[in-house]
Tab-separated table of C-alpha atoms in Angstrom:
chain	number	residue	atom	x	y	z
A	1	MET	CA	-31.098	-55.907	-12.441
A	2	ASP	CA	-29.399	-58.734	-14.458
A	3	SER	CA	-32.286	-58.910	-16.842
A	4	LEU	CA	-32.107	-55.153	-17.482
A	5	LEU	CA	-28.394	-55.385	-18.274
A	6	ARG	CA	-28.978	-58.266	-20.690
A	7	TRP	CA	-31.835	-56.209	-22.348
A	8	SER	CA	-29.551	-53.176	-22.623
A	9	ILE	CA	-26.743	-55.231	-24.383
A	10	GLU	CA	-29.170	-57.110	-26.717
A	11	HIS	CA	-30.631	-53.767	-27.969
A	12	SER	CA	-27.583	-51.702	-28.205
A	13	THR	CA	-26.164	-50.907	-31.565
A	14	PRO	CA	-22.584	-52.188	-31.995
A	15	ARG	CA	-20.276	-50.073	-33.926
A	16	SER	CA	-19.355	-51.559	-37.237
A	17	ALA	CA	-15.792	-52.068	-37.946
A	18	ASP	CA	-16.197	-50.341	-41.283
A	19	ALA	CA	-18.342	-47.479	-39.923
A	20	PRO	CA	-17.045	-44.082	-41.107
A	21	HIS	CA	-14.694	-42.225	-38.513
A	22	LEU	CA	-16.093	-38.829	-37.789
A	23	PRO	CA	-13.453	-36.125	-37.064
A	24	ARG	CA	-13.272	-34.695	-33.644
A	25	LYS	CA	-14.755	-31.226	-33.364
A	26	ASP	CA	-12.713	-28.603	-31.359
A	27	ILE	CA	-14.500	-27.290	-28.429
A	28	ASP	CA	-15.713	-23.705	-28.870
A	29	PRO	CA	-13.571	-21.411	-26.562
A	30	GLY	CA	-16.781	-19.587	-25.768
A	31	ILE	CA	-18.327	-22.734	-24.288
A	32	VAL	CA	-14.936	-23.303	-22.262
A	33	ASP	CA	-15.122	-19.805	-21.040
A	34	TYR	CA	-18.833	-20.220	-19.987
A	35	ILE	CA	-18.033	-23.327	-18.155
A	36	LEU	CA	-14.786	-22.533	-16.484
A	37	GLY	CA	-14.666	-18.840	-16.720
A	38	LYS	CA	-12.278	-16.566	-18.603
A	39	PRO	CA	-8.590	-16.488	-17.496
A	40	ASP	CA	-7.859	-13.715	-15.163
A	41	ALA	CA	-5.461	-12.161	-17.797
A	42	VAL	CA	-8.385	-11.887	-20.183
A	43	LEU	CA	-10.668	-10.450	-17.513
A	44	MET	CA	-8.036	-7.829	-16.566
A	45	LYS	CA	-7.561	-6.656	-20.161
A	46	GLU	CA	-11.280	-6.404	-20.750
A	47	ALA	CA	-11.760	-4.585	-17.489
A	48	LEU	CA	-9.004	-2.009	-18.337
A	49	GLU	CA	-10.371	-1.662	-21.955
A	50	LEU	CA	-13.766	-0.770	-20.688
A	51	ALA	CA	-12.331	1.737	-18.131
A	52	LEU	CA	-10.297	3.420	-20.808
A	53	ASP	CA	-13.450	3.891	-22.987
A	54	GLU	CA	-14.540	7.597	-22.496
A	55	ASN	CA	-17.582	6.858	-24.575
A	56	ARG	CA	-19.013	4.479	-21.769
A	57	GLU	CA	-20.998	5.584	-18.619
A	58	GLU	CA	-18.931	6.538	-15.804
A	59	ASP	CA	-20.546	4.048	-13.561
A	60	ALA	CA	-19.660	1.137	-16.023
A	61	ARG	CA	-15.937	2.425	-16.062
A	62	VAL	CA	-15.920	2.585	-12.127
A	63	ARG	CA	-17.284	-1.014	-11.856
A	64	ALA	CA	-14.613	-2.237	-14.372
A	65	LEU	CA	-11.938	-0.629	-12.273
A	66	ASP	CA	-13.494	-2.207	-9.264
A	67	ASP	CA	-13.354	-5.609	-10.805
A	68	LEU	CA	-9.638	-4.941	-11.858
A	69	GLU	CA	-8.690	-3.887	-8.301
A	70	MET	CA	-10.111	-7.397	-7.005
A	71	LEU	CA	-8.195	-9.206	-9.597
A	72	VAL	CA	-4.839	-7.572	-8.706
A	73	GLU	CA	-5.353	-8.511	-5.084
A	74	GLN	CA	-3.650	-11.880	-6.206
A	75	ILE	CA	0.005	-11.115	-6.515
A	76	ASP	CA	0.429	-13.095	-9.822
A	77	ASN	CA	-2.298	-10.917	-11.464
A	78	ALA	CA	-0.490	-7.807	-10.100
A	79	ASN	CA	2.720	-8.945	-11.766
A	80	ASP	CA	0.713	-9.459	-14.975
A	81	LEU	CA	-0.068	-5.672	-15.264
A	82	ALA	CA	3.625	-5.379	-16.465
A	83	LYS	CA	3.488	-8.476	-18.862
A	84	LEU	CA	0.213	-7.196	-20.176
A	85	LYS	CA	1.502	-3.643	-20.611
A	86	MET	CA	-1.188	-2.289	-18.410
A	87	TRP	CA	0.772	0.095	-16.225
A	88	ASP	CA	1.035	2.832	-18.789
A	89	PRO	CA	-2.639	2.995	-19.509
A	90	LEU	CA	-3.425	2.970	-15.729
A	91	GLN	CA	-1.148	5.858	-15.210
A	92	SER	CA	-2.781	7.684	-18.022
A	93	LEU	CA	-6.027	7.579	-16.214
A	94	LEU	CA	-4.393	9.484	-13.369
A	95	THR	CA	-2.991	12.217	-15.538
A	96	SER	CA	-5.845	12.629	-18.142
A	97	GLN	CA	-7.781	15.769	-17.722
A	98	LYS	CA	-10.838	13.817	-18.867
A	99	SER	CA	-10.698	11.473	-15.808
A	100	SER	CA	-13.176	12.412	-13.045
A	101	ASP	CA	-12.098	12.327	-9.498
A	102	VAL	CA	-13.900	9.021	-8.988
A	103	ILE	CA	-12.076	7.349	-11.935
A	104	LYS	CA	-8.795	8.683	-10.561
A	105	ALA	CA	-9.554	7.479	-6.929
A	106	GLN	CA	-10.436	3.947	-8.314
A	107	THR	CA	-7.163	3.918	-10.231
A	108	LEU	CA	-5.219	4.805	-7.363
A	109	TRP	CA	-6.843	2.004	-5.397
A	110	ILE	CA	-5.787	-0.502	-8.102
A	111	ILE	CA	-2.009	0.865	-8.082
A	112	GLY	CA	-1.769	0.685	-4.232
A	113	THR	CA	-3.340	-2.915	-4.076
A	114	ALA	CA	-0.936	-4.071	-6.825
A	115	LEU	CA	2.036	-2.541	-5.265
A	116	GLN	CA	1.412	-3.832	-1.695
A	117	ASN	CA	4.333	-6.066	-0.625
A	118	ASN	CA	5.305	-6.695	-4.299
A	119	PRO	CA	8.917	-5.614	-5.231
A	120	SER	CA	8.320	-6.774	-8.780
A	121	ALA	CA	5.392	-4.452	-9.197
A	122	GLN	CA	7.189	-1.638	-7.504
A	123	ASP	CA	9.994	-1.879	-9.946
A	124	SER	CA	7.596	-1.765	-13.015
A	125	TYR	CA	5.696	1.107	-11.694
A	126	ILE	CA	8.583	3.256	-10.519
A	127	ALA	CA	9.886	3.265	-14.072
A	128	LEU	CA	7.025	5.520	-15.027
A	129	ASP	CA	8.314	8.131	-12.571
A	130	PRO	CA	5.065	8.252	-10.827
A	131	VAL	CA	5.952	9.970	-7.445
A	132	PRO	CA	5.336	13.604	-8.515
A	133	VAL	CA	1.898	12.579	-9.807
A	134	LEU	CA	1.028	10.731	-6.540
A	135	VAL	CA	2.275	13.481	-4.383
A	136	SER	CA	0.091	16.183	-6.414
A	137	PHE	CA	-2.999	14.367	-5.210
A	138	LEU	CA	-2.079	15.063	-1.543
A	139	SER	CA	-2.469	18.732	-1.974
A	140	PRO	CA	-5.280	20.423	0.063
A	141	ALA	CA	-6.295	21.821	-3.125
A	142	VAL	CA	-7.559	18.399	-4.218
A	143	ARG	CA	-11.108	18.731	-3.151
A	144	THR	CA	-12.088	15.033	-2.848
A	145	ALA	CA	-11.075	13.419	0.358
A	146	GLN	CA	-11.422	9.996	-1.143
A	147	LEU	CA	-8.836	11.015	-3.641
A	148	ARG	CA	-6.324	12.222	-1.221
A	149	SER	CA	-6.902	9.210	0.911
A	150	LYS	CA	-6.311	6.780	-2.053
A	151	ALA	CA	-3.150	8.671	-2.966
A	152	VAL	CA	-1.603	7.973	0.531
A	153	TYR	CA	-2.592	4.341	0.000
A	154	ALA	CA	-0.829	4.124	-3.404
A	155	LEU	CA	2.170	6.158	-2.150
A	156	SER	CA	2.385	3.796	0.823
A	157	GLY	CA	2.405	0.767	-1.600
A	158	LEU	CA	5.213	2.353	-3.599
A	159	CYS	CA	7.442	3.393	-0.851
A	160	LYS	CA	7.472	0.502	1.658
A	161	HIS	CA	10.618	-1.475	1.465
A	162	ASN	CA	11.803	0.877	-1.511
A	163	SER	CA	14.435	3.299	-0.686
A	164	ARG	CA	14.620	4.453	-4.363
A	165	ALA	CA	10.966	5.816	-4.040
A	166	VAL	CA	11.519	7.335	-0.472
A	167	LYS	CA	14.470	9.270	-1.916
A	168	GLN	CA	12.320	10.705	-4.560
A	169	LEU	CA	9.774	12.338	-1.986
A	170	SER	CA	12.393	14.812	-1.239
A	171	GLY	CA	12.590	16.085	-4.919
A	172	TYR	CA	8.869	16.474	-5.455
A	173	GLY	CA	7.824	17.957	-2.028
A	174	GLY	CA	6.622	14.576	-0.819
A	175	TRP	CA	7.673	15.141	2.728
A	176	GLU	CA	5.913	18.570	2.988
A	177	ALA	CA	2.859	17.022	1.348
A	178	LEU	CA	2.666	14.280	4.106
A	179	SER	CA	3.219	16.900	6.774
A	180	ALA	CA	0.254	18.807	5.484
A	181	GLY	CA	-1.655	15.407	5.317
A	182	LEU	CA	-1.242	15.346	9.144
A	183	GLU	CA	-3.663	18.320	9.192
A	184	ASP	CA	-5.995	17.039	6.480
A	185	SER	CA	-9.664	17.860	6.983
A	186	ASP	CA	-10.398	14.099	6.494
A	187	ILE	CA	-9.376	12.130	9.488
A	188	THR	CA	-8.714	9.087	7.223
A	189	VAL	CA	-5.939	10.905	5.518
A	190	ARG	CA	-4.281	11.800	8.757
A	191	ARG	CA	-4.305	8.166	9.843
A	192	LYS	CA	-2.744	6.884	6.649
A	193	VAL	CA	-0.081	9.380	6.741
A	194	ALA	CA	0.898	8.512	10.314
A	195	PHE	CA	0.717	4.733	9.448
A	196	LEU	CA	2.924	5.375	6.457
A	197	LEU	CA	5.523	7.293	8.418
A	198	ASN	CA	5.676	4.551	11.015
A	199	ALA	CA	6.084	1.948	8.351
A	200	LEU	CA	9.009	3.899	6.709
A	201	LEU	CA	10.814	4.068	10.111
A	202	ILE	CA	10.700	0.423	11.199
A	203	GLN	CA	12.480	-1.064	8.418
A	204	ASN	CA	16.085	-1.885	8.985
A	205	ASP	CA	18.900	-4.434	7.962
A	206	SER	CA	18.506	-6.709	10.947
A	207	GLU	CA	14.827	-7.452	10.138
A	208	LEU	CA	15.795	-8.776	6.741
A	209	LEU	CA	19.025	-10.455	7.670
A	210	ASP	CA	16.958	-12.402	10.230
A	211	ALA	CA	14.438	-13.534	7.854
A	212	PRO	CA	14.007	-17.446	7.828
A	213	SER	CA	14.506	-17.536	4.137
A	214	ASN	CA	18.218	-16.743	4.713
A	215	LEU	CA	18.735	-19.830	6.900
A	216	ARG	CA	20.945	-22.621	5.082
A	217	THR	CA	22.420	-25.816	6.221
A	218	PRO	CA	25.977	-26.818	5.076
A	219	GLY	CA	25.874	-28.279	1.636
A	220	SER	CA	22.364	-27.075	0.924
A	221	SER	CA	21.373	-25.090	-2.136
A	222	PRO	CA	19.970	-21.546	-1.800
A	223	ALA	CA	16.150	-21.339	-2.095
A	224	PRO	CA	14.927	-19.907	-5.397
A	225	VAL	CA	14.275	-16.211	-5.334
A	226	HIS	CA	11.179	-15.069	-7.020
A	227	PRO	CA	11.100	-11.230	-8.025
A	228	ASN	CA	7.503	-10.972	-6.440
A	229	SER	CA	8.758	-12.007	-3.069
A	230	HIS	CA	10.777	-10.019	-0.497
A	231	ALA	CA	13.431	-12.701	-0.651
A	232	SER	CA	14.437	-10.906	-3.938
A	233	MET	CA	15.553	-7.884	-1.722
A	234	MET	CA	18.452	-9.882	-0.366
A	235	SER	CA	20.471	-9.344	-3.549
A	236	ASP	CA	20.411	-5.651	-2.733
A	237	PRO	CA	19.462	-4.919	0.857
A	238	PRO	CA	20.209	-1.242	0.861
A	239	SER	CA	17.465	-0.809	-1.821
A	240	THR	CA	14.934	-1.716	0.768
A	241	MET	CA	16.196	0.467	3.681
A	242	THR	CA	13.997	3.485	4.349
A	243	SER	CA	14.346	4.109	8.104
A	244	GLN	CA	17.289	6.297	7.814
A	245	PHE	CA	15.864	8.435	5.156
A	246	ALA	CA	12.566	8.687	6.955
A	247	ALA	CA	14.068	9.607	10.331
A	248	GLU	CA	16.209	12.323	8.532
A	249	ALA	CA	13.152	13.674	6.776
A	250	LEU	CA	11.124	13.847	10.182
A	251	GLU	CA	13.977	16.153	11.512
A	252	ASP	CA	14.734	18.193	8.425
A	253	ARG	CA	11.187	18.585	6.924
A	254	GLY	CA	9.264	19.562	10.015
A	255	LEU	CA	7.418	16.222	10.147
A	256	LEU	CA	8.506	15.438	13.669
A	257	ARG	CA	7.174	18.793	14.783
A	258	ALA	CA	3.934	18.118	12.874
A	259	LEU	CA	3.591	14.764	14.668
A	260	VAL	CA	4.104	16.311	17.998
A	261	ARG	CA	1.508	18.964	17.347
A	262	THR	CA	-0.847	16.389	15.917
A	263	LEU	CA	-0.796	14.766	19.299
A	264	THR	CA	-0.681	17.719	21.646
A	265	ALA	CA	-2.735	20.356	19.739
A	266	PRO	CA	-4.711	18.426	16.889
A	267	VAL	CA	-6.332	20.494	14.350
A	268	PRO	CA	-10.290	19.898	14.245
A	269	TYR	CA	-11.432	17.832	11.327
A	270	GLY	CA	-14.539	17.290	9.269
A	271	GLN	CA	-16.053	19.391	6.520
A	272	ASP	CA	-16.581	22.383	8.859
A	273	GLY	CA	-13.994	21.516	11.504
A	274	GLU	CA	-16.668	20.230	13.784
A	275	SER	CA	-14.798	17.145	15.243
A	276	GLU	CA	-11.961	16.978	17.566
A	277	GLY	CA	-9.727	14.159	18.708
A	278	ASP	CA	-9.302	10.654	17.343
A	279	ALA	CA	-8.110	7.691	19.172
A	280	ASP	CA	-6.862	5.737	16.035
A	281	LEU	CA	-4.828	8.853	15.002
A	282	GLU	CA	-3.580	9.310	18.560
A	283	GLU	CA	-2.370	5.701	18.746
A	284	LYS	CA	-0.646	5.831	15.323
A	285	VAL	CA	1.184	9.138	16.141
A	286	VAL	CA	2.420	7.837	19.610
A	287	ARG	CA	3.563	4.659	17.990
A	288	THR	CA	5.428	6.503	15.212
A	289	LEU	CA	7.235	8.880	17.759
A	290	ILE	CA	8.332	5.760	19.611
A	291	THR	CA	9.495	4.127	16.363
A	292	TYR	CA	11.472	7.311	15.563
A	293	LEU	CA	12.994	7.381	18.980
A	294	ALA	CA	14.320	3.772	18.419
A	295	THR	CA	16.258	5.035	15.405
A	296	ARG	CA	17.877	7.746	17.468
A	297	ALA	CA	19.012	5.814	20.561
A	298	GLY	CA	15.854	6.844	22.439
A	299	LYS	CA	16.551	10.591	22.378
A	300	PHE	CA	15.220	13.492	20.365
A	301	PRO	CA	18.422	14.850	18.604
A	302	ARG	CA	19.267	18.497	19.456
A	303	GLY	CA	17.272	20.871	17.176
A	304	SER	CA	14.961	18.375	16.010
A	305	LEU	CA	12.235	19.875	18.116
A	306	ASP	CA	12.038	23.397	19.678
A	307	ASP	CA	11.493	23.995	23.258
A	308	THR	CA	7.848	24.725	22.735
A	309	ASP	CA	7.157	21.428	21.036
A	310	LEU	CA	9.420	19.547	23.524
A	311	GLY	CA	7.576	21.220	26.582
A	312	ALA	CA	4.070	20.514	24.977
A	313	LEU	CA	4.869	16.935	24.491
A	314	LYS	CA	6.209	16.546	28.031
A	315	ARG	CA	3.094	18.121	29.420
A	316	PHE	CA	0.977	15.951	27.261
A	317	VAL	CA	2.500	12.791	28.328
A	318	ARG	CA	2.124	13.703	32.029
A	319	GLN	CA	-1.340	14.785	31.858
A	320	HIS	CA	-2.298	11.330	30.271
A	321	PRO	CA	-0.819	8.580	32.509
A	322	ASP	CA	-3.092	6.096	30.721
A	323	LEU	CA	-1.782	7.017	27.339
A	324	GLY	CA	-0.016	3.728	26.715
A	325	ALA	CA	-2.971	1.599	27.982
A	326	ARG	CA	-5.453	3.412	25.644
A	327	CYS	CA	-3.261	3.305	22.692
A	328	GLY	CA	-2.423	-0.417	23.126
A	329	ILE	CA	1.256	0.274	23.625
A	330	THR	CA	3.318	-1.920	26.021
A	331	GLU	CA	5.086	-0.414	29.161
A	332	GLY	CA	8.387	-0.945	27.477
A	333	GLU	CA	7.534	0.971	24.526
A	334	MET	CA	6.034	3.857	26.504
A	335	ARG	CA	9.170	3.833	28.624
A	336	VAL	CA	11.026	4.895	25.538
A	337	LEU	CA	8.827	7.970	25.153
A	338	LEU	CA	8.843	8.811	28.814
A	339	GLN	CA	12.547	8.784	29.127
A	340	ALA	CA	12.988	10.815	25.979
A	341	VAL	CA	11.012	13.689	27.538
A	342	GLU	CA	12.228	13.358	31.188
A	343	GLY	CA	15.070	15.809	30.608
A	344	VAL	CA	13.026	18.496	28.908
A	345	GLN	CA	12.787	21.593	31.037
A	346	ASP	CA	9.333	22.842	31.860
A	347	GLY	CA	8.181	25.869	29.876
């Protein structure tokens, strides 16, 4: 080994002190991209540019949108949609008559993913007044079930923890569209609607006020508040409260009756109405009713349900003593529902 080292030193060419200094060449950005990969912001812009190109094959455009959806799963990338001015072009894909149902469904998927648990993205998107467009996709006239399902997903991302968006539902027939969604021919749409209603009902002041981020010791400085975190909501807690608006909508817009009928007399589903009953939907509806009752001191307010629906609900609960067990609901939660129907007169 020593002899090999001496041989290497003896035969190496020493650098002369007067040898010309060669200027450093900048590394080709293309090589850097090849080795490290392009930055996500570049990938996002390229994907959207391809998706917007109506001269490209639809399959290529759909793949580009799928790539973009995966990128915005990261909350920082989702917030970059505003910085890169990509919200407007995305919305244009929803409203363009040239966009196919597949393109629109993929776009709704991107929007819903970017909005999930992201107040900053919600603020950016709601500035485009998107509620009427999203609601329009819930119409039974929309033939593609995937499009209706993805519309509920996007609406869910926009409305959760966002009272401003929830208030707008009333002005654009949103609650009526959600009520119709509980009878959609596609069972996935029904499940997502029930899940959304429950999510809007469970949010309240105490949940936010009990958040660990609010705990401070004497003399400590408040933790930094980032716009893409729910800590930012604390500056304006009422803007996040949706439970009261949702509960009132259930009573005033017929959604409470629709939920009860979804449970007690479900409309057959499937392309030809060939399927009946769905355990997942049943669980979501029961849970939504229990959550609603929690906002109303455990009682159905007078006039919120007619005698027929109340009687049907009471009979259903009596006929299914295993309802709580098969829905994965605790005895305490089921007791709320049982007590609410106890005083109902048999019809």
